[in-house]
Amino acid sequence: MRVTEQGGTRPPQQTTGGSPFGWAEPLPDAEVERALVVAAHPDDADFGAAGTVAGWVAAGIEVTLLLCTRGDQGGFDDTPRDEMPLLREREQRAASAAVGVTDVRFLDGFNDGWLEPTWDLQREIVRVLRDVRPQRVLCQSPVRMLQRLQASHPDHLAAGEATVRAVYPASENRFAWPELVLEEGLEPWKVVELWLMAHPDSPHTVDITDRFDRKVAALQAHASQTAHLGDGLEGMLRGWNAANAERAGLPEGHLAEVFAVSRIN
């Protein structure tokens, strides 16, 4: 199990497990100018990576958040469904501000609960990839965890699969949706590394102890999704992140988020 403060300082091509096909060590944050985070719904990235993203921003990385839907099927109250998309968009922008992210984008035309890794979804993600031109991409794992099915929401899997396909090979291939080049001037882009959250095998651990308050603030901003938890929200998050830290061998009292990192280029 590897542990870093924020993104690691080991050589970027180093892998573990004695195999050239092991998970990669992440690039040092100092070598990353831009990062793109892609998730299915508002709040997904904050549950999985808010502390890590806050660290990236603090390190000077320009972070863009892309949401595939506006989460209109979420919530635990009687808020009218037609009001939920705008409400959740506002909540996500407030949550992102809590971790220092100001570039928050939403795709149109994709519905919460019905997300699939279609060509249309892949094209829209490729469009953003070529516009942002990130060295680092973070998305949800496309792998279903049958041992813990509630950790594998179908929309999360779809967003992850579409992002993985968009990162490679579509974003690199100028003949994938050539109109993106010919009509919009969006030249192909090669992503260096892909981070997966909620993956069954997540050996890269990021210590977020000093940024845990940012994570709590971000999740509190998603009031339509978390207000029913009351004071229990912080305890729930602390429990999850403490368990991650313990598995990584961090000292008692530390908190962590975990990822799998794949080197692409």
Backbone as numpy.savetxt, mean C-alpha at the origin, in Angstrom:
# Nx Ny Nz CAx CAy CAz Cx Cy Cz
14.42 -13.27 9.58 13.56 -12.07 9.58 14.45 -10.83 9.58
14.22 -9.92 8.64 15.03 -8.73 8.50 14.29 -7.54 9.09
15.01 -6.67 9.75 14.40 -5.51 10.38 15.15 -4.26 9.95
14.43 -3.22 9.56 15.05 -1.94 9.28 14.25 -0.85 9.94
14.88 0.30 10.08 14.16 1.45 10.60 13.19 1.98 9.56
13.68 2.22 8.35 12.82 2.70 7.27 13.45 2.34 5.94
13.06 1.20 5.39 13.47 0.86 4.05 14.80 0.15 3.94
15.62 0.18 4.99 16.82 -0.62 5.00 18.04 0.10 4.47
19.21 -0.44 4.79 20.46 0.15 4.33 21.34 -0.88 3.65
20.83 -2.09 3.42 21.64 -3.13 2.81 21.69 -2.93 1.29
22.65 -3.57 0.62 22.72 -3.43 -0.84 21.41 -3.86 -1.48
20.92 -3.13 -2.48 19.59 -3.37 -2.99 19.39 -4.71 -3.67
20.47 -5.38 -4.13 20.28 -6.65 -4.82 20.47 -7.85 -3.90
20.72 -7.63 -2.64 20.92 -8.74 -1.72 19.59 -9.45 -1.48
19.63 -10.79 -1.48 18.45 -11.57 -1.15 18.77 -12.50 0.00
17.75 -13.17 0.51 17.94 -14.05 1.65 17.51 -15.46 1.31
17.84 -16.37 2.21 17.40 -17.75 2.05 18.34 -18.59 1.20
19.52 -18.06 0.82 20.47 -18.83 0.06 20.06 -19.07 -1.38
19.08 -18.34 -1.89 18.59 -18.55 -3.24 18.56 -17.23 -3.98
18.92 -17.25 -5.28 18.82 -16.01 -6.05 17.37 -15.58 -6.25
16.43 -16.46 -5.89 15.02 -16.14 -6.05 14.34 -15.83 -4.72
15.15 -15.54 -3.68 14.58 -15.14 -2.41 14.01 -13.74 -2.48
13.26 -13.35 -1.44 12.76 -11.98 -1.36 13.93 -11.01 -1.32
13.76 -9.84 -1.91 14.83 -8.86 -2.01 14.93 -8.01 -0.75
16.12 -7.48 -0.52 16.28 -6.40 0.43 15.79 -5.12 -0.25
15.08 -4.26 0.46 14.60 -3.03 -0.17 15.73 -2.04 -0.43
15.50 -1.17 -1.39 16.42 -0.06 -1.60 16.50 0.80 -0.35
17.66 1.35 -0.04 17.71 2.38 1.00 16.79 3.53 0.62
16.11 4.09 1.60 15.19 5.19 1.31 15.88 6.35 0.61
17.16 6.55 0.88 17.90 7.65 0.26 18.00 7.49 -1.25
17.80 6.27 -1.76 17.87 6.02 -3.20 16.50 6.05 -3.86
15.46 6.35 -3.10 14.09 6.38 -3.63 13.60 7.82 -3.64
13.24 8.31 -4.81 12.69 9.67 -4.93 11.17 9.67 -4.82
10.53 8.66 -5.44 9.07 8.64 -5.51 8.55 7.24 -5.23
7.41 7.18 -4.55 6.75 5.91 -4.27 5.27 6.04 -4.58
4.69 4.96 -5.10 3.25 4.90 -5.36 2.65 3.79 -4.51
1.62 4.13 -3.76 0.88 3.16 -2.95 -0.48 2.97 -3.60
-0.83 1.71 -3.89 -2.11 1.39 -4.53 -2.92 0.50 -3.61
-4.19 0.83 -3.41 -5.06 0.02 -2.55 -6.47 0.02 -3.11
-7.25 -0.96 -2.68 -8.61 -1.10 -3.18 -9.54 -0.04 -2.63
-9.45 0.21 -1.31 -10.41 1.08 -0.63 -9.69 2.13 0.23
-10.37 3.25 0.52 -9.88 4.12 1.57 -9.71 3.32 2.87
-8.69 3.58 3.60 -8.25 2.99 4.88 -7.38 1.75 4.73
-7.40 1.08 3.56 -6.60 -0.15 3.39 -5.12 0.10 3.64
-4.58 1.11 2.98 -3.14 1.38 3.11 -2.78 1.87 4.50
-3.72 2.53 5.18 -3.43 3.02 6.53 -3.39 1.87 7.53
-4.28 0.91 7.38 -4.20 -0.27 8.24 -2.89 -1.02 8.01
-2.48 -1.16 6.75 -1.33 -1.99 6.46 0.01 -1.31 6.51
0.05 0.02 6.28 1.37 0.62 6.07 1.49 2.08 6.47
0.57 2.62 7.28 0.62 4.05 7.59 1.92 4.45 8.27
2.41 3.64 9.19 3.65 3.98 9.88 4.84 3.97 8.94
4.87 3.00 8.05 5.95 2.91 7.07 5.91 4.09 6.11
4.72 4.41 5.62 4.58 5.53 4.68 4.99 6.84 5.36
4.62 7.02 6.62 5.03 8.23 7.34 6.56 8.33 7.38
7.23 7.20 7.54 8.68 7.20 7.53 9.25 7.54 6.17
8.62 7.04 5.12 9.09 7.39 3.78 9.00 8.90 3.55
7.87 9.48 3.94 7.70 10.93 3.76 8.77 11.68 4.55
9.02 11.24 5.79 10.03 11.89 6.62 11.42 11.78 6.00
11.64 10.71 5.22 12.93 10.51 4.56 13.05 11.32 3.27
12.00 12.05 2.91 12.05 12.89 1.72 11.49 12.26 0.46
10.85 11.09 0.59 10.26 10.43 -0.57 8.91 11.07 -0.89
8.67 11.35 -2.17 7.38 11.86 -2.62 6.43 10.67 -2.78
5.39 10.62 -1.97 4.48 9.48 -1.97 3.14 9.88 -2.58
2.67 9.06 -3.51 1.34 9.21 -4.09 0.49 8.02 -3.66
-0.74 8.28 -3.26 -1.68 7.21 -2.90 -2.76 7.13 -3.97
-2.97 5.93 -4.50 -4.00 5.69 -5.51 -5.02 4.70 -4.97
-6.29 5.11 -4.94 -7.38 4.24 -4.49 -8.19 3.79 -5.70
-8.43 2.48 -5.78 -9.17 1.94 -6.93 -10.67 2.18 -6.83
-11.20 2.30 -5.61 -12.61 2.61 -5.40 -12.72 3.66 -4.30
-13.93 4.15 -4.10 -14.18 5.10 -3.01 -14.85 4.42 -1.82
-14.91 3.10 -1.81 -15.36 2.38 -0.63 -16.81 2.61 -0.26
-17.69 2.68 -1.25 -19.09 3.02 -0.95 -19.85 1.94 -0.21
-19.31 0.70 -0.17 -19.99 -0.36 0.57 -19.51 -0.47 2.01
-18.56 0.37 2.41 -18.05 0.31 3.77 -18.92 1.07 4.75
-18.59 0.93 6.03 -19.30 1.68 7.06 -20.17 0.80 7.94
-20.47 1.34 9.12 -21.22 0.57 10.12 -22.42 1.34 10.65
-22.88 2.34 9.89 -24.03 3.11 10.35 -25.02 3.25 9.20
-25.99 4.13 9.36 -27.04 4.28 8.36 -26.77 5.43 7.39
-25.51 5.78 7.21 -25.17 6.80 6.23 -25.69 6.38 4.85
-26.45 7.23 4.17 -26.94 6.87 2.83 -25.79 6.49 1.91
-26.00 5.43 1.15 -24.93 4.93 0.29 -24.45 5.98 -0.71
-25.34 6.83 -1.17 -24.91 7.82 -2.16 -24.04 8.91 -1.56
-24.01 8.99 -0.23 -23.15 9.97 0.44 -21.80 9.37 0.83
-21.71 8.06 0.83 -20.51 7.40 1.34 -19.26 7.67 0.50
-19.32 7.66 -0.84 -18.08 7.89 -1.59 -17.39 9.21 -1.26
-18.15 10.30 -1.23 -17.54 11.60 -0.92 -17.04 11.63 0.52
-17.80 11.04 1.43 -17.38 10.99 2.83 -16.06 10.26 2.97
-15.95 9.12 2.32 -14.74 8.32 2.46 -13.56 8.97 1.74
-13.83 9.68 0.67 -12.74 10.43 0.02 -12.20 11.49 0.97
-13.09 12.22 1.63 -12.64 13.23 2.58 -11.87 12.60 3.73
-12.36 11.47 4.23 -11.66 10.79 5.32 -10.27 10.36 4.89
-10.14 9.83 3.66 -8.83 9.38 3.21 -7.86 10.54 3.06
-8.33 11.67 2.57 -7.43 12.82 2.43 -6.96 13.30 3.80
-7.85 13.26 4.79 -7.45 13.65 6.15 -6.48 12.63 6.73
-6.74 11.36 6.50 -5.84 10.31 6.99 -4.47 10.42 6.36
-4.43 10.66 5.06 -3.15 10.80 4.37 -2.38 12.00 4.88
-3.09 13.08 5.17 -2.42 14.26 5.71 -1.74 13.95 7.04
-2.32 13.03 7.81 -1.75 12.66 9.11 -0.39 12.00 8.96
-0.13 11.36 7.81 1.17 10.73 7.59 2.01 11.52 6.59
1.53 12.70 6.19 2.33 13.57 5.35 2.13 13.42 3.85
1.11 12.67 3.43 0.86 12.46 2.00 -0.20 13.44 1.52
0.11 14.18 0.48 -0.85 15.16 -0.06 -1.36 14.79 -1.44
-0.66 13.92 -2.15 -1.08 13.51 -3.49 -1.92 12.24 -3.37
-3.23 12.41 -3.30 -4.17 11.30 -3.14 -5.08 11.28 -4.35
-5.13 10.14 -5.04 -5.90 10.04 -6.28 -6.91 8.88 -6.18
-8.04 9.06 -6.84 -9.09 8.05 -6.87 -9.42 7.72 -8.33
-9.54 6.43 -8.62 -9.99 6.03 -9.94 -11.51 6.11 -10.02
-12.01 6.43 -11.18 -13.45 6.45 -11.42 -13.86 5.22 -12.21
-15.10 4.78 -12.00 -15.64 3.68 -12.80 -15.46 2.30 -12.23
-14.92 2.19 -11.01 -14.72 0.88 -10.38 -15.45 0.87 -9.05
-16.28 -0.16 -8.83 -17.18 -0.18 -7.69 -16.66 -1.04 -6.55
-16.81 -0.52 -5.35 -16.49 -1.26 -4.14 -17.29 -2.56 -4.11
-16.61 -3.65 -3.82 -17.26 -4.95 -3.74 -17.29 -5.71 -5.05
-16.96 -5.04 -6.15 -17.02 -5.66 -7.47 -15.71 -5.51 -8.23
-14.64 -5.23 -7.53 -13.37 -4.97 -8.20 -12.79 -6.27 -8.78
-12.32 -6.19 -10.01 -11.67 -7.30 -10.68 -10.41 -6.77 -11.37
-9.39 -7.63 -11.56 -8.15 -7.17 -12.21 -8.30 -7.10 -13.73
-9.24 -6.29 -14.17 -9.56 -6.20 -15.59 -8.50 -5.41 -16.34
-8.60 -5.48 -17.69 -7.69 -4.69 -18.51 -7.89 -3.21 -18.24
-9.14 -2.81 -18.03 -9.41 -1.40 -17.76 -8.73 -0.93 -16.48
-8.81 -1.75 -15.42 -8.17 -1.38 -14.16 -6.66 -1.34 -14.32
-6.11 -2.32 -15.01 -4.66 -2.32 -15.23 -4.22 -1.09 -16.01
-4.99 -0.72 -17.02 -4.63 0.45 -17.82 -4.61 1.71 -16.97
-5.60 1.86 -16.10 -5.65 3.06 -15.26 -4.47 3.12 -14.29
-4.08 1.96 -13.77 -2.92 1.93 -12.87 -1.64 2.22 -13.65
-1.53 1.67 -14.86 -0.37 1.97 -15.71 -0.30 3.47 -15.99
-1.44 4.08 -16.25 -1.46 5.53 -16.51 -0.84 6.30 -15.34
-1.21 5.92 -14.13 -0.67 6.60 -12.95 0.80 6.26 -12.74
1.18 5.01 -12.97 2.58 4.63 -12.86 3.45 5.48 -13.77
3.03 5.63 -15.00 3.84 6.39 -15.96 3.82 7.89 -15.67
2.78 8.35 -15.02 2.72 9.76 -14.64 3.60 10.04 -13.42
3.49 9.19 -12.40 4.23 9.39 -11.15 5.69 8.98 -11.29
5.96 7.89 -12.04 7.30 7.36 -12.28 8.01 7.01 -10.97
7.40 6.12 -10.19 7.99 5.76 -8.90 9.07 4.69 -9.01
10.08 4.78 -8.15 11.02 3.68 -8.03 10.42 2.54 -7.20
9.56 2.90 -6.27 8.99 1.93 -5.32 7.46 1.94 -5.44
6.87 0.75 -5.48 5.41 0.60 -5.47 5.03 -0.31 -4.32
4.00 0.09 -3.59 3.44 -0.72 -2.51 1.99 -1.02 -2.85
1.62 -2.30 -2.75 0.23 -2.67 -3.01 -0.17 -3.84 -2.12
-1.43 -4.22 -2.21 -1.93 -5.36 -1.46 -1.51 -6.66 -2.13
-1.31 -7.68 -1.33 -0.92 -8.97 -1.89 -2.05 -9.55 -2.72
-1.72 -10.14 -3.89 -2.74 -10.82 -4.68 -2.96 -12.26 -4.26
-2.28 -12.70 -3.19 -2.33 -14.10 -2.76 -3.39 -14.29 -1.68
-4.30 -15.22 -1.91 -5.37 -15.50 -0.95 -4.83 -16.31 0.23
-5.15 -15.88 1.44 -4.76 -16.59 2.66 -5.95 -17.44 3.11
-5.97 -18.69 2.70 -7.10 -19.55 3.02 -7.17 -19.86 4.51
-6.04 -19.79 5.21 -6.04 -20.04 6.65 -6.72 -18.91 7.41
-6.81 -17.74 6.79 -7.39 -16.56 7.45 -8.11 -15.75 6.39
-9.28 -16.25 6.00 -9.95 -15.76 4.80 -10.32 -14.29 4.90
-10.64 -13.81 6.11 -11.04 -12.41 6.22 -9.88 -11.45 5.96
-8.67 -11.97 5.90 -7.52 -11.14 5.53 -7.34 -11.06 4.02
-8.24 -11.70 3.27 -8.12 -11.76 1.81 -9.41 -11.28 1.15
-9.77 -10.04 1.41 -10.95 -9.47 0.76 -10.77 -9.55 -0.76
-11.78 -10.00 -1.50 -11.62 -10.12 -2.95 -11.19 -8.83 -3.64
-11.66 -7.69 -3.15 -11.22 -6.42 -3.75 -9.74 -6.18 -3.53
-9.23 -6.59 -2.36 -7.80 -6.43 -2.07 -6.98 -7.28 -3.03
-7.43 -8.52 -3.23 -6.72 -9.41 -4.14 -6.73 -8.85 -5.56
-7.88 -8.31 -5.97 -7.99 -7.76 -7.32 -7.09 -6.54 -7.50
-7.08 -5.65 -6.51 -6.21 -4.47 -6.60 -4.75 -4.89 -6.65
-4.39 -5.89 -5.84 -3.02 -6.38 -5.85 -2.63 -7.00 -7.17
-3.51 -7.86 -7.70 -3.21 -8.52 -8.98 -3.11 -7.51 -10.11
-4.02 -6.57 -10.15 -3.98 -5.56 -11.22 -2.71 -4.72 -11.12
-2.30 -4.40 -9.90 -1.09 -3.59 -9.72 0.15 -4.37 -10.12
0.23 -5.64 -9.72 1.38 -6.45 -10.10 1.49 -6.54 -11.62
0.36 -6.77 -12.29 0.38 -6.85 -13.75 0.74 -5.51 -14.38
0.28 -4.43 -13.76 0.58 -3.10 -14.29 2.06 -2.77 -14.15
2.63 -3.14 -12.99 4.05 -2.88 -12.75 4.91 -3.65 -13.74
4.59 -4.92 -13.93 5.32 -5.75 -14.89 4.37 -6.75 -15.54
4.30 -6.72 -16.88 5.16 -5.97 -17.80 4.55 -4.68 -18.34
3.28 -4.41 -18.04 2.54 -3.40 -18.81 3.17 -2.01 -18.77
3.59 -1.55 -17.58 4.14 -0.20 -17.48 5.41 -0.04 -18.31
6.14 -1.14 -18.49 7.41 -1.09 -19.22 7.23 -1.18 -20.74
6.05 -1.64 -21.17 5.84 -1.99 -22.57 5.11 -0.87 -23.31
5.78 -0.19 -24.21 5.16 0.93 -24.91 4.03 0.47 -25.84
3.96 -0.83 -26.12 2.90 -1.34 -26.99 1.69 -1.82 -26.19
1.77 -1.73 -24.87 0.59 -1.97 -24.03 -0.15 -0.64 -23.94
-1.35 -0.59 -24.50 -2.11 0.66 -24.58 -1.25 1.76 -25.21
-0.91 1.61 -26.48 -0.03 2.60 -27.13 -0.60 4.01 -27.12
-1.93 4.13 -26.93 -2.51 5.47 -26.88 -1.99 6.27 -25.69
-1.52 5.57 -24.64 -0.96 6.29 -23.50 0.29 7.06 -23.90
1.03 6.51 -24.85 2.21 7.21 -25.37 1.81 8.21 -26.45
1.03 7.74 -27.42 0.73 8.55 -28.60 -0.17 9.73 -28.28
-1.14 9.54 -27.39 -2.12 10.59 -27.13 -1.84 11.37 -25.85
-1.18 10.72 -24.87 -0.99 11.37 -23.58 0.47 11.63 -23.25
1.38 11.11 -24.07 2.80 11.34 -23.83 3.35 10.62 -22.61
2.68 9.54 -22.19 3.11 8.79 -21.00 4.04 7.66 -21.44
5.32 7.94 -21.37 6.33 6.97 -21.80 6.42 5.81 -20.82
6.87 4.64 -21.30 7.02 3.48 -20.41 7.91 3.81 -19.21
7.65 3.10 -18.12 8.40 3.32 -16.89 8.68 1.99 -16.22
9.93 1.82 -15.76 10.33 0.61 -15.05 10.39 0.87 -13.55
9.58 0.16 -12.81 9.60 0.22 -11.35 10.76 -0.63 -10.84
11.46 -0.16 -9.84 12.62 -0.89 -9.32 12.19 -1.99 -8.35
11.28 -1.68 -7.42 10.91 -2.68 -6.42 9.43 -2.58 -6.09
8.87 -3.74 -5.73 7.46 -3.86 -5.37 7.34 -4.37 -3.95
6.62 -3.63 -3.11 6.35 -4.04 -1.74 4.92 -4.57 -1.67
4.73 -5.69 -1.01 3.41 -6.29 -0.82 3.04 -6.25 0.65
1.84 -5.75 0.95 1.34 -5.81 2.33 0.30 -6.91 2.43
0.17 -7.48 3.63 -0.76 -8.58 3.90 -0.44 -9.81 3.07
0.85 -10.03 2.82 1.26 -11.24 2.10 1.53 -12.36 3.11
1.20 -13.61 2.76 1.41 -14.71 3.72 2.85 -14.84 4.20
3.81 -14.52 3.35 5.23 -14.57 3.71 5.77 -13.15 3.63
5.91 -12.50 4.78 6.32 -11.09 4.82 7.56 -10.94 5.69
8.74 -11.22 5.13 9.95 -11.24 5.95 10.57 -9.88 6.24
10.13 -8.83 5.55 10.73 -7.52 5.80 9.92 -6.76 6.84
10.57 -6.39 7.92 9.91 -5.74 9.05 10.39 -4.30 9.18
9.45 -3.37 9.30 9.78 -1.96 9.49 9.34 -1.54 10.89
10.27 -1.06 11.68 9.98 -0.60 13.04 9.25 0.74 12.95
7.99 0.77 13.41 7.20 2.01 13.33 6.92 2.58 14.72
7.67 2.15 15.72 7.39 2.57 17.09 7.28 4.09 17.21
8.21 4.80 16.59 8.23 6.26 16.70 7.16 6.94 15.85
6.49 6.17 14.99 5.46 6.74 14.12 4.09 6.13 14.36
3.96 5.37 15.42 2.69 4.71 15.68 1.57 5.72 15.91
1.89 6.85 16.52 0.85 7.86 16.75 0.29 8.38 15.44
1.12 8.45 14.41 0.65 8.87 13.09 -0.32 7.84 12.52
0.01 6.58 12.72 -0.87 5.51 12.22 -2.23 5.57 12.91
-2.22 5.75 14.22 -3.48 5.85 14.96 -4.30 7.04 14.46
-3.64 8.18 14.28 -4.34 9.38 13.81 -4.94 9.15 12.42
-4.19 8.47 11.57 -4.70 8.19 10.22 -5.95 7.32 10.28
-5.93 6.28 11.10 -7.10 5.40 11.18 -8.27 6.07 11.87
-8.00 6.94 12.83 -9.09 7.68 13.46 -9.79 8.60 12.47
-9.05 9.06 11.46 -9.66 9.92 10.44 -10.70 9.18 9.61
-10.60 7.87 9.56 -11.59 7.06 8.84 -12.76 6.76 9.77
-13.43 7.81 10.23 -14.44 7.66 11.28 -15.59 6.76 10.87
-15.97 6.78 9.60 -17.09 5.94 9.16 -16.76 4.46 9.28
-15.47 4.14 9.36 -15.04 2.75 9.45 -14.54 2.35 10.83
-14.12 3.32 11.63 -13.45 2.98 12.90 -14.08 3.58 14.14
-15.00 4.54 14.00 -15.55 5.21 15.19 -16.25 4.24 16.12
-16.82 3.18 15.55 -17.54 2.21 16.39 -16.60 1.47 17.34
-15.29 1.51 17.06 -14.32 0.84 17.92 -13.97 1.67 19.14
-14.23 2.97 19.09 -13.93 3.84 20.23 -12.47 3.77 20.62
-12.23 3.71 21.93 -10.86 3.64 22.43 -10.19 2.32 22.08
-10.97 1.35 21.63 -10.41 0.05 21.29 -9.58 0.06 20.02
-9.71 1.10 19.20 -8.96 1.14 17.95 -7.46 1.13 18.21
-6.99 2.01 19.09 -5.55 2.07 19.35 -5.05 0.76 19.93
-5.81 0.16 20.83 -5.39 -1.12 21.40 -5.31 -2.22 20.36
-6.27 -2.25 19.45 -6.25 -3.25 18.38 -5.03 -3.08 17.50
-4.75 -1.84 17.08 -3.59 -1.58 16.24 -2.29 -1.91 16.97
-2.23 -1.53 18.25 -1.03 -1.81 19.03 -0.80 -3.31 19.14
-1.87 -4.06 19.33 -1.73 -5.51 19.43 -1.20 -6.13 18.15
-1.76 -5.71 17.02 -1.29 -6.25 15.74 0.17 -5.92 15.50
0.54 -4.65 15.70 1.90 -4.23 15.38 2.91 -4.72 16.41
2.47 -4.93 17.65 3.35 -5.52 18.65 3.64 -6.98 18.30
2.64 -7.69 17.80 2.85 -9.08 17.40 3.85 -9.16 16.24
3.75 -8.25 15.29 4.73 -8.21 14.20 6.14 -8.00 14.75
6.27 -7.06 15.68 7.58 -6.75 16.24 8.15 -7.93 17.02
7.29 -8.60 17.77 7.75 -9.76 18.55 8.25 -10.86 17.63
7.52 -11.14 16.55 7.96 -12.18 15.61 9.29 -11.83 14.97
9.56 -10.53 14.83 10.82 -10.09 14.23 11.97 -10.03 15.23
11.67 -10.29 16.49 12.71 -10.25 17.50 13.05 -8.87 18.00
12.16 -7.90 17.79 12.40 -6.55 18.31 12.19 -6.52 19.82
12.79 -5.57 20.51 12.63 -5.48 21.96 11.17 -5.27 22.35
10.84 -5.67 23.55 9.48 -5.49 24.06 9.10 -4.01 24.01
7.88 -3.76 23.61 7.39 -2.39 23.50 7.51 -1.80 22.11
8.22 -2.49 21.22 8.34 -1.99 19.85 7.15 -2.42 19.02
6.91 -1.69 17.94 5.79 -1.93 17.04 6.30 -1.96 15.61
5.69 -2.79 14.77 6.23 -2.96 13.42 5.14 -3.28 12.41
5.44 -2.96 11.16 4.65 -3.40 10.01 5.52 -4.32 9.17
4.89 -5.25 8.46 5.66 -6.27 7.73 5.24 -6.32 6.27
6.22 -6.69 5.42 6.02 -6.68 3.98 6.86 -7.77 3.32
6.50 -8.09 2.09 7.37 -8.84 1.19 7.85 -7.86 0.13
9.13 -7.95 -0.24 9.71 -7.00 -1.19 10.29 -7.77 -2.37
9.87 -7.40 -3.57 10.34 -8.04 -4.80 11.13 -7.04 -5.62
12.33 -7.43 -6.03 13.16 -6.58 -6.89 12.78 -6.85 -8.34
12.43 -5.82 -9.08 11.96 -5.99 -10.45 13.02 -5.58 -11.46
13.65 -4.43 -11.25 14.66 -3.93 -12.18 15.89 -3.43 -11.41
